[in-house]
């Protein structure tokens, strides 16, 4: 992302992410500069000082991006945001049935399933593997798989023990 020469205001390129904090910081800088100019204009400054201050402000405003560049930046941001991952959280009660499908209304890219009573204090990846199950779209697993509109669990205590409660994180 480029910055303006004098106030380091953000000038977005089409591939840049838009952050509200950047806009807020730019607005704060502009507000301060405008307030300073307003105070000078309202003081007993002579006309030449006021004209010079207005000319300086005009140059700074002229240095900002054209509206078409701003519009292009917003379009690029919208395209990037459309590609971001969404995470969904839910729970279900296991029934011990083999190849049970948990329907969630969309085909996830990945799913993580965990029994809530499992403590996540673990000392190794091997311990972590015993506490959670992970499935990724397109990869076949033994106890958990991504399927159309949800995920499929096997008759296994980590994902579908009878009368056991499980929580899941599904990534869209």
PDB file of C-alpha atoms in Angstrom:
ATOM      1  CA  UNK A   1       0.000   0.000   0.000  1.00  0.00           C
ATOM      2  CA  UNK A   2       1.323   3.435  -0.905  1.00  0.00           C
ATOM      3  CA  UNK A   3       1.282   6.448   1.398  1.00  0.00           C
ATOM      4  CA  UNK A   4       0.942  10.126   0.536  1.00  0.00           C
ATOM      5  CA  UNK A   5       4.097  12.200   0.827  1.00  0.00           C
ATOM      6  CA  UNK A   6       3.135  14.701   3.515  1.00  0.00           C
ATOM      7  CA  UNK A   7       0.607  13.067   5.834  1.00  0.00           C
ATOM      8  CA  UNK A   8       1.242   9.374   5.091  1.00  0.00           C
ATOM      9  CA  UNK A   9      -2.407   8.857   4.139  1.00  0.00           C
ATOM     10  CA  UNK A  10      -3.220   5.467   2.646  1.00  0.00           C
ATOM     11  CA  UNK A  11      -3.410   5.147  -1.134  1.00  0.00           C
ATOM     12  CA  UNK A  12      -4.803   1.748  -1.959  1.00  0.00           C
ATOM     13  CA  UNK A  13      -3.781  -0.420  -4.868  1.00  0.00           C
ATOM     14  CA  UNK A  14      -6.374  -2.874  -6.237  1.00  0.00           C
ATOM     15  CA  UNK A  15      -4.689  -5.827  -4.474  1.00  0.00           C
ATOM     16  CA  UNK A  16      -4.585  -4.150  -1.028  1.00  0.00           C
ATOM     17  CA  UNK A  17      -6.930  -5.183   1.805  1.00  0.00           C
ATOM     18  CA  UNK A  18      -9.073  -2.381   3.203  1.00  0.00           C
ATOM     19  CA  UNK A  19      -8.937  -1.942   6.955  1.00  0.00           C
ATOM     20  CA  UNK A  20     -11.324   0.286   8.859  1.00  0.00           C
ATOM     21  CA  UNK A  21      -8.441   1.304  11.122  1.00  0.00           C
ATOM     22  CA  UNK A  22      -6.572   2.739   8.117  1.00  0.00           C
ATOM     23  CA  UNK A  23      -9.597   4.829   7.118  1.00  0.00           C
ATOM     24  CA  UNK A  24     -10.078   5.986  10.721  1.00  0.00           C
ATOM     25  CA  UNK A  25      -6.409   6.978  10.990  1.00  0.00           C
ATOM     26  CA  UNK A  26      -6.620   8.921   7.700  1.00  0.00           C
ATOM     27  CA  UNK A  27      -9.805  10.671   8.847  1.00  0.00           C
ATOM     28  CA  UNK A  28      -8.156  11.622  12.142  1.00  0.00           C
ATOM     29  CA  UNK A  29      -5.192  13.145  10.271  1.00  0.00           C
ATOM     30  CA  UNK A  30      -7.500  15.095   7.945  1.00  0.00           C
ATOM     31  CA  UNK A  31      -9.654  16.237  10.867  1.00  0.00           C
ATOM     32  CA  UNK A  32      -6.586  17.538  12.703  1.00  0.00           C
ATOM     33  CA  UNK A  33      -5.270  19.335   9.614  1.00  0.00           C
ATOM     34  CA  UNK A  34      -8.661  20.899   8.873  1.00  0.00           C
ATOM     35  CA  UNK A  35      -9.095  21.982  12.497  1.00  0.00           C
ATOM     36  CA  UNK A  36      -5.653  23.598  12.457  1.00  0.00           C
ATOM     37  CA  UNK A  37      -6.512  25.466   9.274  1.00  0.00           C
ATOM     38  CA  UNK A  38      -9.902  26.460  10.645  1.00  0.00           C
ATOM     39  CA  UNK A  39      -8.298  27.798  13.822  1.00  0.00           C
ATOM     40  CA  UNK A  40      -5.817  29.796  11.763  1.00  0.00           C
ATOM     41  CA  UNK A  41      -8.605  31.170   9.563  1.00  0.00           C
ATOM     42  CA  UNK A  42     -10.643  32.193  12.613  1.00  0.00           C
ATOM     43  CA  UNK A  43      -7.696  33.833  14.342  1.00  0.00           C
ATOM     44  CA  UNK A  44      -6.521  37.341  13.559  1.00  0.00           C
ATOM     45  CA  UNK A  45      -4.274  36.081  10.764  1.00  0.00           C
ATOM     46  CA  UNK A  46      -3.964  38.288   7.729  1.00  0.00           C
ATOM     47  CA  UNK A  47      -5.511  37.329   4.386  1.00  0.00           C
ATOM     48  CA  UNK A  48      -2.184  36.160   2.933  1.00  0.00           C
ATOM     49  CA  UNK A  49      -1.696  33.575   5.713  1.00  0.00           C
ATOM     50  CA  UNK A  50      -5.233  32.264   5.214  1.00  0.00           C
ATOM     51  CA  UNK A  51      -4.784  32.066   1.453  1.00  0.00           C
ATOM     52  CA  UNK A  52      -1.492  30.193   1.877  1.00  0.00           C
ATOM     53  CA  UNK A  53      -3.107  27.723   4.277  1.00  0.00           C
ATOM     54  CA  UNK A  54      -6.019  27.125   1.899  1.00  0.00           C
ATOM     55  CA  UNK A  55      -3.612  26.622  -1.013  1.00  0.00           C
ATOM     56  CA  UNK A  56      -1.655  24.107   1.065  1.00  0.00           C
ATOM     57  CA  UNK A  57      -4.849  22.216   1.964  1.00  0.00           C
ATOM     58  CA  UNK A  58      -5.970  22.267  -1.661  1.00  0.00           C
ATOM     59  CA  UNK A  59      -2.669  20.687  -2.744  1.00  0.00           C
ATOM     60  CA  UNK A  60      -3.078  17.936  -0.163  1.00  0.00           C
ATOM     61  CA  UNK A  61      -6.656  17.204  -1.214  1.00  0.00           C
ATOM     62  CA  UNK A  62      -5.636  17.170  -4.888  1.00  0.00           C
ATOM     63  CA  UNK A  63      -3.058  14.504  -4.023  1.00  0.00           C
ATOM     64  CA  UNK A  64      -5.748  12.023  -2.978  1.00  0.00           C
ATOM     65  CA  UNK A  65      -6.792   9.238  -5.293  1.00  0.00           C
ATOM     66  CA  UNK A  66      -9.271   9.845  -8.072  1.00  0.00           C
ATOM     67  CA  UNK A  67     -12.794   8.537  -7.404  1.00  0.00           C
ATOM     68  CA  UNK A  68     -12.375   5.842 -10.061  1.00  0.00           C
ATOM     69  CA  UNK A  69      -9.278   4.567  -8.242  1.00  0.00           C
ATOM     70  CA  UNK A  70     -11.205   4.507  -4.959  1.00  0.00           C
ATOM     71  CA  UNK A  71     -14.078   2.631  -6.648  1.00  0.00           C
ATOM     72  CA  UNK A  72     -11.615   0.131  -8.121  1.00  0.00           C
ATOM     73  CA  UNK A  73     -10.110  -0.350  -4.676  1.00  0.00           C
ATOM     74  CA  UNK A  74     -13.517  -1.069  -3.153  1.00  0.00           C
ATOM     75  CA  UNK A  75     -14.285  -3.541  -5.947  1.00  0.00           C
ATOM     76  CA  UNK A  76     -10.985  -5.330  -5.282  1.00  0.00           C
ATOM     77  CA  UNK A  77     -11.760  -5.416  -1.553  1.00  0.00           C
ATOM     78  CA  UNK A  78     -15.195  -6.918  -2.221  1.00  0.00           C
ATOM     79  CA  UNK A  79     -13.636  -9.602  -4.411  1.00  0.00           C
ATOM     80  CA  UNK A  80     -11.093 -10.489  -1.721  1.00  0.00           C
ATOM     81  CA  UNK A  81     -13.732 -10.573   1.018  1.00  0.00           C
ATOM     82  CA  UNK A  82     -15.859 -12.903  -1.087  1.00  0.00           C
ATOM     83  CA  UNK A  83     -12.980 -15.398  -1.000  1.00  0.00           C
ATOM     84  CA  UNK A  84     -12.514 -15.285   2.773  1.00  0.00           C
ATOM     85  CA  UNK A  85     -13.327 -18.340   4.829  1.00  0.00           C
ATOM     86  CA  UNK A  86     -16.402 -18.364   7.072  1.00  0.00           C
ATOM     87  CA  UNK A  87     -16.431 -20.448  10.260  1.00  0.00           C
ATOM     88  CA  UNK A  88     -19.559 -22.026  11.726  1.00  0.00           C
ATOM     89  CA  UNK A  89     -19.951 -23.583  15.149  1.00  0.00           C
ATOM     90  CA  UNK A  90     -22.488 -26.172  16.227  1.00  0.00           C
ATOM     91  CA  UNK A  91     -23.106 -29.289  18.284  1.00  0.00           C
ATOM     92  CA  UNK A  92     -24.810 -32.642  17.988  1.00  0.00           C
ATOM     93  CA  UNK A  93     -25.467 -35.716  20.117  1.00  0.00           C
ATOM     94  CA  UNK A  94     -23.883 -38.945  18.957  1.00  0.00           C
ATOM     95  CA  UNK A  95     -25.999 -42.027  18.324  1.00  0.00           C
ATOM     96  CA  UNK A  96     -23.343 -44.698  17.647  1.00  0.00           C
ATOM     97  CA  UNK A  97     -24.546 -45.287  14.065  1.00  0.00           C
ATOM     98  CA  UNK A  98     -21.884 -46.002  11.417  1.00  0.00           C
ATOM     99  CA  UNK A  99     -21.627 -43.430   8.579  1.00  0.00           C
ATOM    100  CA  UNK A 100     -24.026 -40.947  10.160  1.00  0.00           C
ATOM    101  CA  UNK A 101     -24.362 -37.659   8.225  1.00  0.00           C
ATOM    102  CA  UNK A 102     -24.546 -34.400  10.168  1.00  0.00           C
ATOM    103  CA  UNK A 103     -26.333 -31.906   7.882  1.00  0.00           C
ATOM    104  CA  UNK A 104     -25.270 -28.278   8.252  1.00  0.00           C
ATOM    105  CA  UNK A 105     -26.712 -26.749   5.056  1.00  0.00           C
ATOM    106  CA  UNK A 106     -23.479 -26.352   3.087  1.00  0.00           C
ATOM    107  CA  UNK A 107     -20.516 -28.436   1.991  1.00  0.00           C
ATOM    108  CA  UNK A 108     -17.634 -27.370   4.224  1.00  0.00           C
ATOM    109  CA  UNK A 109     -14.010 -27.057   3.144  1.00  0.00           C
ATOM    110  CA  UNK A 110     -12.946 -28.506   6.502  1.00  0.00           C
ATOM    111  CA  UNK A 111     -14.507 -29.673   9.777  1.00  0.00           C
ATOM    112  CA  UNK A 112     -13.089 -30.056  13.273  1.00  0.00           C
ATOM    113  CA  UNK A 113     -15.027 -32.205  15.783  1.00  0.00           C
ATOM    114  CA  UNK A 114     -14.321 -32.384  19.512  1.00  0.00           C
ATOM    115  CA  UNK A 115     -15.970 -33.793  22.619  1.00  0.00           C
ATOM    116  CA  UNK A 116     -16.477 -30.812  24.952  1.00  0.00           C
ATOM    117  CA  UNK A 117     -15.395 -32.831  27.996  1.00  0.00           C
ATOM    118  CA  UNK A 118     -11.931 -33.361  26.487  1.00  0.00           C
ATOM    119  CA  UNK A 119      -9.392 -30.998  27.965  1.00  0.00           C
ATOM    120  CA  UNK A 120      -7.178 -29.302  25.387  1.00  0.00           C
ATOM    121  CA  UNK A 121      -4.142 -29.326  27.666  1.00  0.00           C
ATOM    122  CA  UNK A 122      -1.890 -31.475  25.571  1.00  0.00           C
ATOM    123  CA  UNK A 123       1.846 -31.900  25.364  1.00  0.00           C
ATOM    124  CA  UNK A 124       2.250 -33.319  21.875  1.00  0.00           C
ATOM    125  CA  UNK A 125       0.562 -33.577  18.505  1.00  0.00           C
ATOM    126  CA  UNK A 126      -0.153 -37.237  19.260  1.00  0.00           C
ATOM    127  CA  UNK A 127      -2.229 -36.195  22.283  1.00  0.00           C
ATOM    128  CA  UNK A 128      -3.981 -33.566  20.155  1.00  0.00           C
ATOM    129  CA  UNK A 129      -4.896 -36.214  17.564  1.00  0.00           C
ATOM    130  CA  UNK A 130      -6.670 -38.205  20.295  1.00  0.00           C
ATOM    131  CA  UNK A 131      -8.729 -35.192  21.382  1.00  0.00           C
ATOM    132  CA  UNK A 132     -10.059 -33.843  18.074  1.00  0.00           C
ATOM    133  CA  UNK A 133     -10.961 -35.144  14.619  1.00  0.00           C
ATOM    134  CA  UNK A 134     -10.303 -33.129  11.462  1.00  0.00           C
ATOM    135  CA  UNK A 135     -11.679 -33.666   7.964  1.00  0.00           C
ATOM    136  CA  UNK A 136     -10.782 -31.771   4.799  1.00  0.00           C
ATOM    137  CA  UNK A 137     -12.876 -31.694   1.627  1.00  0.00           C
ATOM    138  CA  UNK A 138     -11.537 -34.203  -0.918  1.00  0.00           C
ATOM    139  CA  UNK A 139      -9.584 -36.278   1.613  1.00  0.00           C
ATOM    140  CA  UNK A 140     -11.097 -39.554   2.859  1.00  0.00           C
ATOM    141  CA  UNK A 141     -10.693 -40.291   6.559  1.00  0.00           C
ATOM    142  CA  UNK A 142     -11.531 -43.223   8.809  1.00  0.00           C
ATOM    143  CA  UNK A 143     -13.882 -41.579  11.318  1.00  0.00           C
ATOM    144  CA  UNK A 144     -14.765 -38.153   9.851  1.00  0.00           C
ATOM    145  CA  UNK A 145     -15.362 -37.020   6.258  1.00  0.00           C
ATOM    146  CA  UNK A 146     -16.707 -33.963   4.470  1.00  0.00           C
ATOM    147  CA  UNK A 147     -19.823 -34.766   2.420  1.00  0.00           C
ATOM    148  CA  UNK A 148     -22.340 -32.710   0.483  1.00  0.00           C
ATOM    149  CA  UNK A 149     -24.223 -30.349   2.841  1.00  0.00           C
ATOM    150  CA  UNK A 150     -22.344 -31.490   5.938  1.00  0.00           C
ATOM    151  CA  UNK A 151     -20.018 -34.134   7.288  1.00  0.00           C
ATOM    152  CA  UNK A 152     -20.114 -37.863   7.999  1.00  0.00           C
ATOM    153  CA  UNK A 153     -19.058 -39.495  11.261  1.00  0.00           C
ATOM    154  CA  UNK A 154     -18.272 -43.138  11.989  1.00  0.00           C
ATOM    155  CA  UNK A 155     -19.327 -45.150  15.040  1.00  0.00           C
ATOM    156  CA  UNK A 156     -16.313 -43.984  17.023  1.00  0.00           C
ATOM    157  CA  UNK A 157     -16.038 -42.404  20.469  1.00  0.00           C
ATOM    158  CA  UNK A 158     -14.146 -39.377  19.121  1.00  0.00           C
ATOM    159  CA  UNK A 159     -17.006 -38.363  16.792  1.00  0.00           C
ATOM    160  CA  UNK A 160     -20.190 -40.410  17.348  1.00  0.00           C
ATOM    161  CA  UNK A 161     -20.357 -42.208  20.682  1.00  0.00           C
ATOM    162  CA  UNK A 162     -23.888 -43.071  21.754  1.00  0.00           C
ATOM    163  CA  UNK A 163     -25.484 -40.227  23.796  1.00  0.00           C
ATOM    164  CA  UNK A 164     -22.241 -38.221  23.729  1.00  0.00           C
ATOM    165  CA  UNK A 165     -22.287 -34.496  22.925  1.00  0.00           C
ATOM    166  CA  UNK A 166     -19.853 -33.147  20.320  1.00  0.00           C
ATOM    167  CA  UNK A 167     -19.039 -29.679  19.053  1.00  0.00           C
ATOM    168  CA  UNK A 168     -17.873 -28.870  15.549  1.00  0.00           C
ATOM    169  CA  UNK A 169     -16.284 -26.023  13.638  1.00  0.00           C
ATOM    170  CA  UNK A 170     -17.125 -26.085   9.937  1.00  0.00           C
ATOM    171  CA  UNK A 171     -15.291 -23.847   7.496  1.00  0.00           C
ATOM    172  CA  UNK A 172     -17.215 -22.682   4.448  1.00  0.00           C
TER     173      UNK A 172
END
